[in-house]
Amino acid sequence: MMVQDLPAARPPRRAQWRKLARGNGGVAALIALLVFNALVTPNFLQLQTLFVNISQVATIAIVAMGMTLVIATGGIDLSVGAVMALAGALAPLIFQSALGTAYPGLGVAAAIVLPLLAAVACGLFNGVMVAVLRVQPIIATLILFISGRGIAQVLTNGNLQTFKNPAFSYLGTGKILGLPFQGWLALAIAVALFWVVTRTLFGRYVLAIGGNERAAHLAGGPVRRVKIGVYVICAALAGLAGLIVVAINSASDAARNGNLMELDAIAAAVVGGALLQGGRAPVFGAILGALIIQLVKYTLLANGVEDEVALIAKAAIILAAVYVQQTRKE
């Protein structure tokens, strides 16, 4: 007589809820915020409110996607806000130069390309410091966190730089099918990075380095080049976000552009599922995290809560996300 296999024991109900929360907590939080605002917050369902939130989310999401790649390798980048300020400060200066005045079309191209090249240079600096000189990422990027915004303020003499260029402003005020251009741009970047992470050797090395850098090195992976690459991508995306902010306002304020963006980007990446120890790069999760961060900020401000409380809420969100990550190890 054969003994039949007994059915596997079902995990306790509490464990089932934990697993469900870990996998879908971000989506549930987003739905809760949307429902709350639809019921409580005045004018939330108006198109103008949608456009404002998409504009704000797009810049956070773009930077958060770059931050996600850096975190996936086990690193961190504190300089993204300063890179935004630096790239944003260069654009108006180009418009005010002889090139921008004499050749407006060429000036627009230069006002996009040159600031992005400056951002790439910042990424190279961070990458070399981390991958070649083996400086701790938090220290290496702290250098540009401190100096980058200072350089931007020196370039602009600490003054607000205004300009009028409809072609450049399209980056921040243009619409496609009725929705803000930067929202479509963020989505296109997400698709491109998702393909890179899931379909290319570079993406596989990113995850391998975050999972076990020594093993990736012993397996012959180009660890240094990949780590430099993720910092370059992160900085380039931060520079692009800085240009979008400048394009929205038709002005550059080096003291405010990208201020505290590093906190929003890290929070969005972590809430979106990036593991601080590395090994995961949920690109679309970064967009989900950015939506949650922006909606929390909007919900508090729209309901009369002071901006300082929004900072506390962001810290609480990061703490909750880290707690969930720690419970995954149990």
mmCIF file of C-alpha atoms in Angstrom:
data_model
loop_
_atom_site.group_PDB
_atom_site.id
_atom_site.type_symbol
_atom_site.label_atom_id
_atom_site.label_comp_id
_atom_site.label_asym_id
_atom_site.label_seq_id
_atom_site.Cartn_x
_atom_site.Cartn_y
_atom_site.Cartn_z
ATOM 1 C CA MET A 1 0.000 0.000 0.000
ATOM 2 C CA MET A 2 1.508 3.307 -1.114
ATOM 3 C CA VAL A 3 1.396 6.317 1.101
ATOM 4 C CA GLN A 4 -0.084 9.292 -0.691
ATOM 5 C CA ASP A 5 1.804 12.562 -0.608
ATOM 6 C CA LEU A 6 0.336 14.879 1.940
ATOM 7 C CA PRO A 7 -0.609 18.356 0.730
ATOM 8 C CA ALA A 8 1.912 21.035 1.569
ATOM 9 C CA ALA A 9 1.108 22.930 4.711
ATOM 10 C CA ARG A 10 -0.354 26.350 4.033
ATOM 11 C CA PRO A 11 1.648 29.238 5.431
ATOM 12 C CA PRO A 12 0.055 31.117 8.332
ATOM 13 C CA ARG A 13 -2.425 33.807 7.349
ATOM 14 C CA ARG A 14 -0.157 36.495 8.769
ATOM 15 C CA ALA A 15 2.695 35.349 6.515
ATOM 16 C CA GLN A 16 0.349 35.402 3.522
ATOM 17 C CA TRP A 17 -0.608 39.008 4.231
ATOM 18 C CA ARG A 18 3.063 39.944 4.637
ATOM 19 C CA LYS A 19 3.920 38.429 1.262
ATOM 20 C CA LEU A 20 0.995 40.206 -0.381
ATOM 21 C CA ALA A 21 1.982 43.535 1.170
ATOM 22 C CA ARG A 22 5.595 43.193 0.034
ATOM 23 C CA GLY A 23 4.597 42.522 -3.547
ATOM 24 C CA ASN A 24 1.740 44.992 -3.873
ATOM 25 C CA GLY A 25 2.225 47.529 -1.094
ATOM 26 C CA GLY A 26 3.289 50.285 -3.474
ATOM 27 C CA VAL A 27 0.286 49.812 -5.735
ATOM 28 C CA ALA A 28 -2.042 49.721 -2.730
ATOM 29 C CA ALA A 29 -0.505 52.933 -1.350
ATOM 30 C CA LEU A 30 -0.919 54.674 -4.714
ATOM 31 C CA ILE A 31 -4.561 53.604 -5.006
ATOM 32 C CA ALA A 32 -5.237 54.764 -1.439
ATOM 33 C CA LEU A 33 -3.721 58.178 -2.156
ATOM 34 C CA LEU A 34 -5.725 58.555 -5.366
ATOM 35 C CA VAL A 35 -8.998 57.604 -3.676
ATOM 36 C CA PHE A 36 -8.327 59.870 -0.684
ATOM 37 C CA ASN A 37 -7.566 62.867 -2.882
ATOM 38 C CA ALA A 38 -10.542 62.221 -5.145
ATOM 39 C CA LEU A 39 -12.840 62.266 -2.107
ATOM 40 C CA VAL A 40 -11.217 64.923 0.060
ATOM 41 C CA THR A 41 -8.854 67.207 -1.857
ATOM 42 C CA PRO A 42 -10.571 70.080 -3.721
ATOM 43 C CA ASN A 43 -10.026 70.238 -7.505
ATOM 44 C CA PHE A 44 -7.971 67.030 -7.528
ATOM 45 C CA LEU A 45 -9.865 65.575 -10.477
ATOM 46 C CA GLN A 46 -9.388 68.671 -12.657
ATOM 47 C CA LEU A 47 -7.119 68.418 -15.704
ATOM 48 C CA GLN A 48 -4.928 71.274 -14.486
ATOM 49 C CA THR A 49 -4.158 69.327 -11.307
ATOM 50 C CA LEU A 50 -3.300 66.271 -13.402
ATOM 51 C CA PHE A 51 -0.897 68.294 -15.560
ATOM 52 C CA VAL A 52 0.827 69.820 -12.521
ATOM 53 C CA ASN A 53 1.316 66.436 -10.883
ATOM 54 C CA ILE A 54 2.593 64.816 -14.086
ATOM 55 C CA SER A 55 5.095 67.651 -14.504
ATOM 56 C CA GLN A 56 6.344 67.198 -10.951
ATOM 57 C CA VAL A 57 6.352 63.400 -11.120
ATOM 58 C CA ALA A 58 8.267 63.335 -14.411
ATOM 59 C CA THR A 59 11.360 65.057 -13.010
ATOM 60 C CA ILE A 60 11.370 62.883 -9.883
ATOM 61 C CA ALA A 61 10.863 59.732 -11.955
ATOM 62 C CA ILE A 62 13.626 60.579 -14.432
ATOM 63 C CA VAL A 63 16.162 61.100 -11.643
ATOM 64 C CA ALA A 64 14.841 58.119 -9.668
ATOM 65 C CA MET A 65 15.364 55.778 -12.623
ATOM 66 C CA GLY A 66 19.028 56.766 -12.787
ATOM 67 C CA MET A 67 19.280 56.405 -9.019
ATOM 68 C CA THR A 68 17.757 52.921 -9.306
ATOM 69 C CA LEU A 69 20.618 51.804 -11.569
ATOM 70 C CA VAL A 70 23.199 53.181 -9.148
ATOM 71 C CA ILE A 71 21.525 51.514 -6.169
ATOM 72 C CA ALA A 72 21.319 48.270 -8.143
ATOM 73 C CA THR A 73 25.135 48.150 -8.125
ATOM 74 C CA GLY A 74 25.197 48.740 -4.366
ATOM 75 C CA GLY A 75 25.997 52.452 -4.691
ATOM 76 C CA ILE A 76 24.278 55.764 -4.001
ATOM 77 C CA ASP A 77 24.406 59.204 -5.640
ATOM 78 C CA LEU A 78 23.908 62.261 -3.443
ATOM 79 C CA SER A 79 24.913 64.704 -6.188
ATOM 80 C CA VAL A 80 21.847 64.513 -8.459
ATOM 81 C CA GLY A 81 20.317 67.733 -7.121
ATOM 82 C CA ALA A 82 23.564 69.625 -7.605
ATOM 83 C CA VAL A 83 23.913 68.238 -11.134
ATOM 84 C CA MET A 84 20.392 69.486 -11.871
ATOM 85 C CA ALA A 85 21.377 72.942 -10.656
ATOM 86 C CA LEU A 86 24.583 72.945 -12.698
ATOM 87 C CA ALA A 87 22.935 71.818 -15.944
ATOM 88 C CA GLY A 88 20.079 74.231 -15.407
ATOM 89 C CA ALA A 89 22.449 77.134 -14.806
ATOM 90 C CA LEU A 90 24.294 76.568 -18.088
ATOM 91 C CA ALA A 91 21.243 76.750 -20.383
ATOM 92 C CA PRO A 92 20.351 80.445 -19.809
ATOM 93 C CA LEU A 93 24.020 81.403 -20.058
ATOM 94 C CA ILE A 94 24.138 79.851 -23.531
ATOM 95 C CA PHE A 95 21.031 81.796 -24.586
ATOM 96 C CA GLN A 96 22.674 85.002 -23.364
ATOM 97 C CA SER A 97 25.937 84.260 -25.206
ATOM 98 C CA ALA A 98 26.852 85.461 -28.694
ATOM 99 C CA LEU A 99 25.998 82.011 -30.091
ATOM 100 C CA GLY A 100 22.511 82.021 -28.610
ATOM 101 C CA THR A 101 21.846 85.580 -29.734
ATOM 102 C CA ALA A 102 23.155 85.266 -33.285
ATOM 103 C CA TYR A 103 21.912 81.738 -34.008
ATOM 104 C CA PRO A 104 18.769 80.995 -31.940
ATOM 105 C CA GLY A 105 18.249 77.508 -33.427
ATOM 106 C CA LEU A 106 21.824 76.484 -32.782
ATOM 107 C CA GLY A 107 21.572 78.093 -29.373
ATOM 108 C CA VAL A 108 18.677 75.791 -28.423
ATOM 109 C CA ALA A 109 20.666 72.717 -29.464
ATOM 110 C CA ALA A 110 23.704 73.948 -27.538
ATOM 111 C CA ALA A 111 21.560 74.744 -24.482
ATOM 112 C CA ILE A 112 20.508 71.093 -24.379
ATOM 113 C CA VAL A 113 23.682 69.301 -25.473
ATOM 114 C CA LEU A 114 26.309 71.256 -23.528
ATOM 115 C CA PRO A 115 24.559 71.043 -20.122
ATOM 116 C CA LEU A 116 24.029 67.306 -20.689
ATOM 117 C CA LEU A 117 27.732 66.916 -21.489
ATOM 118 C CA ALA A 118 28.540 68.764 -18.271
ATOM 119 C CA ALA A 119 26.239 66.345 -16.421
ATOM 120 C CA VAL A 120 28.002 63.387 -18.065
ATOM 121 C CA ALA A 121 31.325 64.821 -16.880
ATOM 122 C CA CYS A 122 29.913 64.912 -13.344
ATOM 123 C CA GLY A 123 28.886 61.273 -13.706
ATOM 124 C CA LEU A 124 32.355 60.354 -14.927
ATOM 125 C CA PHE A 125 33.846 62.071 -11.895
ATOM 126 C CA ASN A 126 31.575 60.138 -9.537
ATOM 127 C CA GLY A 127 32.139 56.875 -11.375
ATOM 128 C CA VAL A 128 35.912 57.165 -11.387
ATOM 129 C CA MET A 129 35.967 58.077 -7.716
ATOM 130 C CA VAL A 130 33.854 55.030 -6.841
ATOM 131 C CA ALA A 131 35.038 52.406 -9.340
ATOM 132 C CA VAL A 132 38.690 53.317 -9.874
ATOM 133 C CA LEU A 133 39.774 55.136 -6.722
ATOM 134 C CA ARG A 134 37.465 52.981 -4.577
ATOM 135 C CA VAL A 135 36.063 55.895 -2.580
ATOM 136 C CA GLN A 136 32.851 55.060 -0.747
ATOM 137 C CA PRO A 137 29.898 56.174 -2.940
ATOM 138 C CA ILE A 138 28.368 58.334 -0.226
ATOM 139 C CA ILE A 139 31.683 60.226 0.165
ATOM 140 C CA ALA A 140 32.495 60.387 -3.537
ATOM 141 C CA THR A 141 29.127 61.868 -4.484
ATOM 142 C CA LEU A 142 29.096 64.132 -1.437
ATOM 143 C CA ILE A 143 31.925 66.079 -3.094
ATOM 144 C CA LEU A 144 29.673 67.145 -5.986
ATOM 145 C CA PHE A 145 26.713 67.482 -3.647
ATOM 146 C CA ILE A 146 28.638 70.274 -1.929
ATOM 147 C CA SER A 147 30.574 71.794 -4.826
ATOM 148 C CA GLY A 148 28.199 71.324 -7.771
ATOM 149 C CA ARG A 149 25.576 73.777 -6.589
ATOM 150 C CA GLY A 150 28.313 76.181 -5.575
ATOM 151 C CA ILE A 151 29.749 76.082 -9.108
ATOM 152 C CA ALA A 152 26.264 76.733 -10.512
ATOM 153 C CA GLN A 153 25.820 79.749 -8.253
ATOM 154 C CA VAL A 154 29.240 81.101 -9.188
ATOM 155 C CA LEU A 155 28.389 80.784 -12.896
ATOM 156 C CA THR A 156 25.176 82.756 -12.402
ATOM 157 C CA ASN A 157 26.570 85.143 -9.776
ATOM 158 C CA GLY A 158 23.848 83.859 -7.480
ATOM 159 C CA ASN A 159 21.177 85.602 -9.551
ATOM 160 C CA LEU A 160 17.969 84.331 -11.107
ATOM 161 C CA GLN A 161 18.625 83.820 -14.833
ATOM 162 C CA THR A 162 15.563 84.386 -17.014
ATOM 163 C CA PHE A 163 15.154 83.816 -20.743
ATOM 164 C CA LYS A 164 12.479 83.606 -23.424
ATOM 165 C CA ASN A 165 12.801 80.758 -25.899
ATOM 166 C CA PRO A 166 9.614 78.871 -26.873
ATOM 167 C CA ALA A 167 11.545 76.056 -28.584
ATOM 168 C CA PHE A 168 13.548 75.262 -25.448
ATOM 169 C CA SER A 169 10.552 75.801 -23.168
ATOM 170 C CA TYR A 170 8.757 72.977 -24.991
ATOM 171 C CA LEU A 171 10.791 70.602 -22.802
ATOM 172 C CA GLY A 172 8.756 71.780 -19.830
ATOM 173 C CA THR A 173 5.542 73.209 -21.261
ATOM 174 C CA GLY A 174 4.910 71.196 -24.441
ATOM 175 C CA LYS A 175 2.088 68.683 -24.751
ATOM 176 C CA ILE A 176 1.562 65.532 -26.811
ATOM 177 C CA LEU A 177 -1.997 64.196 -27.042
ATOM 178 C CA GLY A 178 -2.937 66.663 -24.343
ATOM 179 C CA LEU A 179 -0.436 65.381 -21.789
ATOM 180 C CA PRO A 180 2.827 67.085 -20.715
ATOM 181 C CA PHE A 181 5.809 66.317 -22.926
ATOM 182 C CA GLN A 182 8.045 65.470 -19.967
ATOM 183 C CA GLY A 183 5.614 62.739 -18.918
ATOM 184 C CA TRP A 184 6.020 61.043 -22.306
ATOM 185 C CA LEU A 185 9.773 61.575 -22.062
ATOM 186 C CA ALA A 186 9.897 59.864 -18.656
ATOM 187 C CA LEU A 187 7.903 56.932 -20.042
ATOM 188 C CA ALA A 188 10.241 56.607 -23.050
ATOM 189 C CA ILE A 189 13.264 56.607 -20.737
ATOM 190 C CA ALA A 190 11.636 53.933 -18.577
ATOM 191 C CA VAL A 191 11.043 51.686 -21.595
ATOM 192 C CA ALA A 192 14.624 52.183 -22.801
ATOM 193 C CA LEU A 193 16.152 51.465 -19.384
ATOM 194 C CA PHE A 194 13.898 48.447 -18.857
ATOM 195 C CA TRP A 195 15.209 47.042 -22.132
ATOM 196 C CA VAL A 196 18.793 47.770 -21.076
ATOM 197 C CA VAL A 197 18.351 46.061 -17.710
ATOM 198 C CA THR A 198 16.516 42.988 -19.002
ATOM 199 C CA ARG A 199 17.955 42.472 -22.492
ATOM 200 C CA THR A 200 21.593 43.598 -22.515
ATOM 201 C CA LEU A 201 24.858 42.366 -21.025
ATOM 202 C CA PHE A 202 25.297 45.756 -19.387
ATOM 203 C CA GLY A 203 22.034 45.277 -17.501
ATOM 204 C CA ARG A 204 22.997 41.767 -16.422
ATOM 205 C CA TYR A 205 26.331 43.027 -15.128
ATOM 206 C CA VAL A 206 24.560 45.800 -13.198
ATOM 207 C CA LEU A 207 22.486 43.221 -11.334
ATOM 208 C CA ALA A 208 25.438 40.859 -10.944
ATOM 209 C CA ILE A 209 27.620 43.557 -9.402
ATOM 210 C CA GLY A 210 24.894 44.485 -6.939
ATOM 211 C CA GLY A 211 24.298 40.844 -6.092
ATOM 212 C CA ASN A 212 27.966 39.964 -5.540
ATOM 213 C CA GLU A 213 30.612 42.339 -6.868
ATOM 214 C CA ARG A 214 33.532 40.030 -6.103
ATOM 215 C CA ALA A 215 31.903 37.132 -7.922
ATOM 216 C CA ALA A 216 31.165 39.382 -10.912
ATOM 217 C CA HIS A 217 34.817 40.457 -10.979
ATOM 218 C CA LEU A 218 36.116 36.875 -10.732
ATOM 219 C CA ALA A 219 33.765 35.894 -13.562
ATOM 220 C CA GLY A 220 35.518 38.430 -15.793
ATOM 221 C CA GLY A 221 32.799 41.068 -15.771
ATOM 222 C CA PRO A 222 33.782 44.687 -16.595
ATOM 223 C CA VAL A 223 32.961 45.846 -13.082
ATOM 224 C CA ARG A 224 34.708 49.210 -13.264
ATOM 225 C CA ARG A 225 33.225 50.194 -16.617
ATOM 226 C CA VAL A 226 29.722 49.183 -15.601
ATOM 227 C CA LYS A 227 29.897 51.099 -12.322
ATOM 228 C CA ILE A 228 31.196 54.178 -14.137
ATOM 229 C CA GLY A 229 28.401 53.710 -16.668
ATOM 230 C CA VAL A 230 25.591 53.743 -14.108
ATOM 231 C CA TYR A 231 26.906 56.944 -12.518
ATOM 232 C CA VAL A 232 27.130 58.559 -15.969
ATOM 233 C CA ILE A 233 23.552 57.531 -16.782
ATOM 234 C CA CYS A 234 22.319 58.790 -13.409
ATOM 235 C CA ALA A 235 24.045 62.150 -13.836
ATOM 236 C CA ALA A 236 22.851 62.544 -17.435
ATOM 237 C CA LEU A 237 19.251 61.941 -16.351
ATOM 238 C CA ALA A 238 19.688 64.417 -13.495
ATOM 239 C CA GLY A 239 20.995 66.976 -15.986
ATOM 240 C CA LEU A 240 17.968 66.366 -18.213
ATOM 241 C CA ALA A 241 15.641 66.836 -15.235
ATOM 242 C CA GLY A 242 17.413 70.106 -14.446
ATOM 243 C CA LEU A 243 16.788 71.333 -17.990
ATOM 244 C CA ILE A 244 13.106 70.399 -17.703
ATOM 245 C CA VAL A 245 12.739 72.439 -14.506
ATOM 246 C CA VAL A 246 14.395 75.426 -16.181
ATOM 247 C CA ALA A 247 12.173 75.002 -19.247
ATOM 248 C CA ILE A 248 9.026 74.947 -17.093
ATOM 249 C CA ASN A 249 9.926 78.205 -15.348
ATOM 250 C CA SER A 250 11.767 79.921 -18.246
ATOM 251 C CA ALA A 251 14.303 80.758 -15.557
ATOM 252 C CA SER A 252 17.185 79.163 -13.706
ATOM 253 C CA ASP A 253 17.622 79.470 -9.949
ATOM 254 C CA ALA A 254 20.801 77.635 -8.997
ATOM 255 C CA ALA A 255 19.906 77.827 -5.306
ATOM 256 C CA ARG A 256 16.594 75.992 -5.759
ATOM 257 C CA ASN A 257 16.798 73.840 -8.885
ATOM 258 C CA GLY A 258 17.040 70.233 -7.730
ATOM 259 C CA ASN A 259 17.055 71.171 -4.052
ATOM 260 C CA LEU A 260 16.577 67.957 -1.998
ATOM 261 C CA MET A 261 15.994 65.980 -5.206
ATOM 262 C CA GLU A 262 18.466 63.377 -3.978
ATOM 263 C CA LEU A 263 16.044 62.576 -1.152
ATOM 264 C CA ASP A 264 13.069 62.279 -3.502
ATOM 265 C CA ALA A 265 15.033 60.124 -5.942
ATOM 266 C CA ILE A 266 16.330 57.747 -3.275
ATOM 267 C CA ALA A 267 12.893 57.530 -1.678
ATOM 268 C CA ALA A 268 11.201 56.832 -5.029
ATOM 269 C CA ALA A 269 13.760 54.169 -5.938
ATOM 270 C CA VAL A 270 13.473 52.399 -2.584
ATOM 271 C CA VAL A 271 9.672 52.614 -2.471
ATOM 272 C CA GLY A 272 9.666 51.294 -6.032
ATOM 273 C CA GLY A 273 11.471 48.137 -4.956
ATOM 274 C CA ALA A 274 15.201 48.870 -5.335
ATOM 275 C CA LEU A 275 17.238 47.084 -2.672
ATOM 276 C CA LEU A 276 19.786 49.263 -0.887
ATOM 277 C CA GLN A 277 22.253 46.370 -0.868
ATOM 278 C CA GLY A 278 21.931 46.124 -4.662
ATOM 279 C CA GLY A 279 20.964 43.393 -7.075
ATOM 280 C CA ARG A 280 17.593 44.738 -8.273
ATOM 281 C CA ALA A 281 16.729 47.474 -10.780
ATOM 282 C CA PRO A 282 12.930 47.895 -10.963
ATOM 283 C CA VAL A 283 12.803 50.764 -13.466
ATOM 284 C CA PHE A 284 9.028 51.004 -13.625
ATOM 285 C CA GLY A 285 8.982 50.660 -9.856
ATOM 286 C CA ALA A 286 10.873 53.954 -9.718
ATOM 287 C CA ILE A 287 7.972 55.609 -11.547
ATOM 288 C CA LEU A 288 5.539 54.079 -9.062
ATOM 289 C CA GLY A 289 7.694 55.377 -6.213
ATOM 290 C CA ALA A 290 7.844 58.835 -7.790
ATOM 291 C CA LEU A 291 4.046 58.890 -8.078
ATOM 292 C CA ILE A 292 3.706 58.013 -4.398
ATOM 293 C CA ILE A 293 6.281 60.607 -3.283
ATOM 294 C CA GLN A 294 4.635 63.351 -5.365
ATOM 295 C CA LEU A 295 1.097 62.463 -4.273
ATOM 296 C CA VAL A 296 2.090 62.439 -0.603
ATOM 297 C CA LYS A 297 3.623 65.883 -1.038
ATOM 298 C CA TYR A 298 0.614 67.157 -2.999
ATOM 299 C CA THR A 299 -1.902 65.679 -0.553
ATOM 300 C CA LEU A 300 -0.302 67.355 2.439
ATOM 301 C CA LEU A 301 0.151 70.753 0.790
ATOM 302 C CA ALA A 302 -3.315 70.759 -0.819
ATOM 303 C CA ASN A 303 -4.878 70.079 2.573
ATOM 304 C CA GLY A 304 -3.055 72.869 4.370
ATOM 305 C CA VAL A 305 -0.203 70.885 5.916
ATOM 306 C CA GLU A 306 3.121 72.699 6.085
ATOM 307 C CA ASP A 307 5.950 71.739 3.751
ATOM 308 C CA GLU A 308 8.148 70.725 6.679
ATOM 309 C CA VAL A 309 5.657 67.982 7.525
ATOM 310 C CA ALA A 310 5.996 66.692 3.960
ATOM 311 C CA LEU A 311 9.700 66.119 4.638
ATOM 312 C CA ILE A 312 8.818 64.099 7.726
ATOM 313 C CA ALA A 313 6.341 62.088 5.638
ATOM 314 C CA LYS A 314 9.061 61.315 3.078
ATOM 315 C CA ALA A 315 11.342 60.106 5.855
ATOM 316 C CA ALA A 316 8.545 57.889 7.152
ATOM 317 C CA ILE A 317 8.018 56.452 3.657
ATOM 318 C CA ILE A 318 11.726 55.595 3.352
ATOM 319 C CA LEU A 319 11.689 54.033 6.829
ATOM 320 C CA ALA A 320 8.667 51.907 5.896
ATOM 321 C CA ALA A 321 10.288 50.813 2.618
ATOM 322 C CA VAL A 322 13.516 49.846 4.389
ATOM 323 C CA TYR A 323 11.512 47.902 6.980
ATOM 324 C CA VAL A 324 9.779 45.958 4.224
ATOM 325 C CA GLN A 325 13.172 45.214 2.667
ATOM 326 C CA GLN A 326 14.481 43.914 5.972
ATOM 327 C CA THR A 327 11.467 41.627 6.441
ATOM 328 C CA ARG A 328 12.149 40.111 3.014
ATOM 329 C CA LYS A 329 15.305 38.597 4.482
ATOM 330 C CA GLU A 330 13.387 36.810 7.226
#
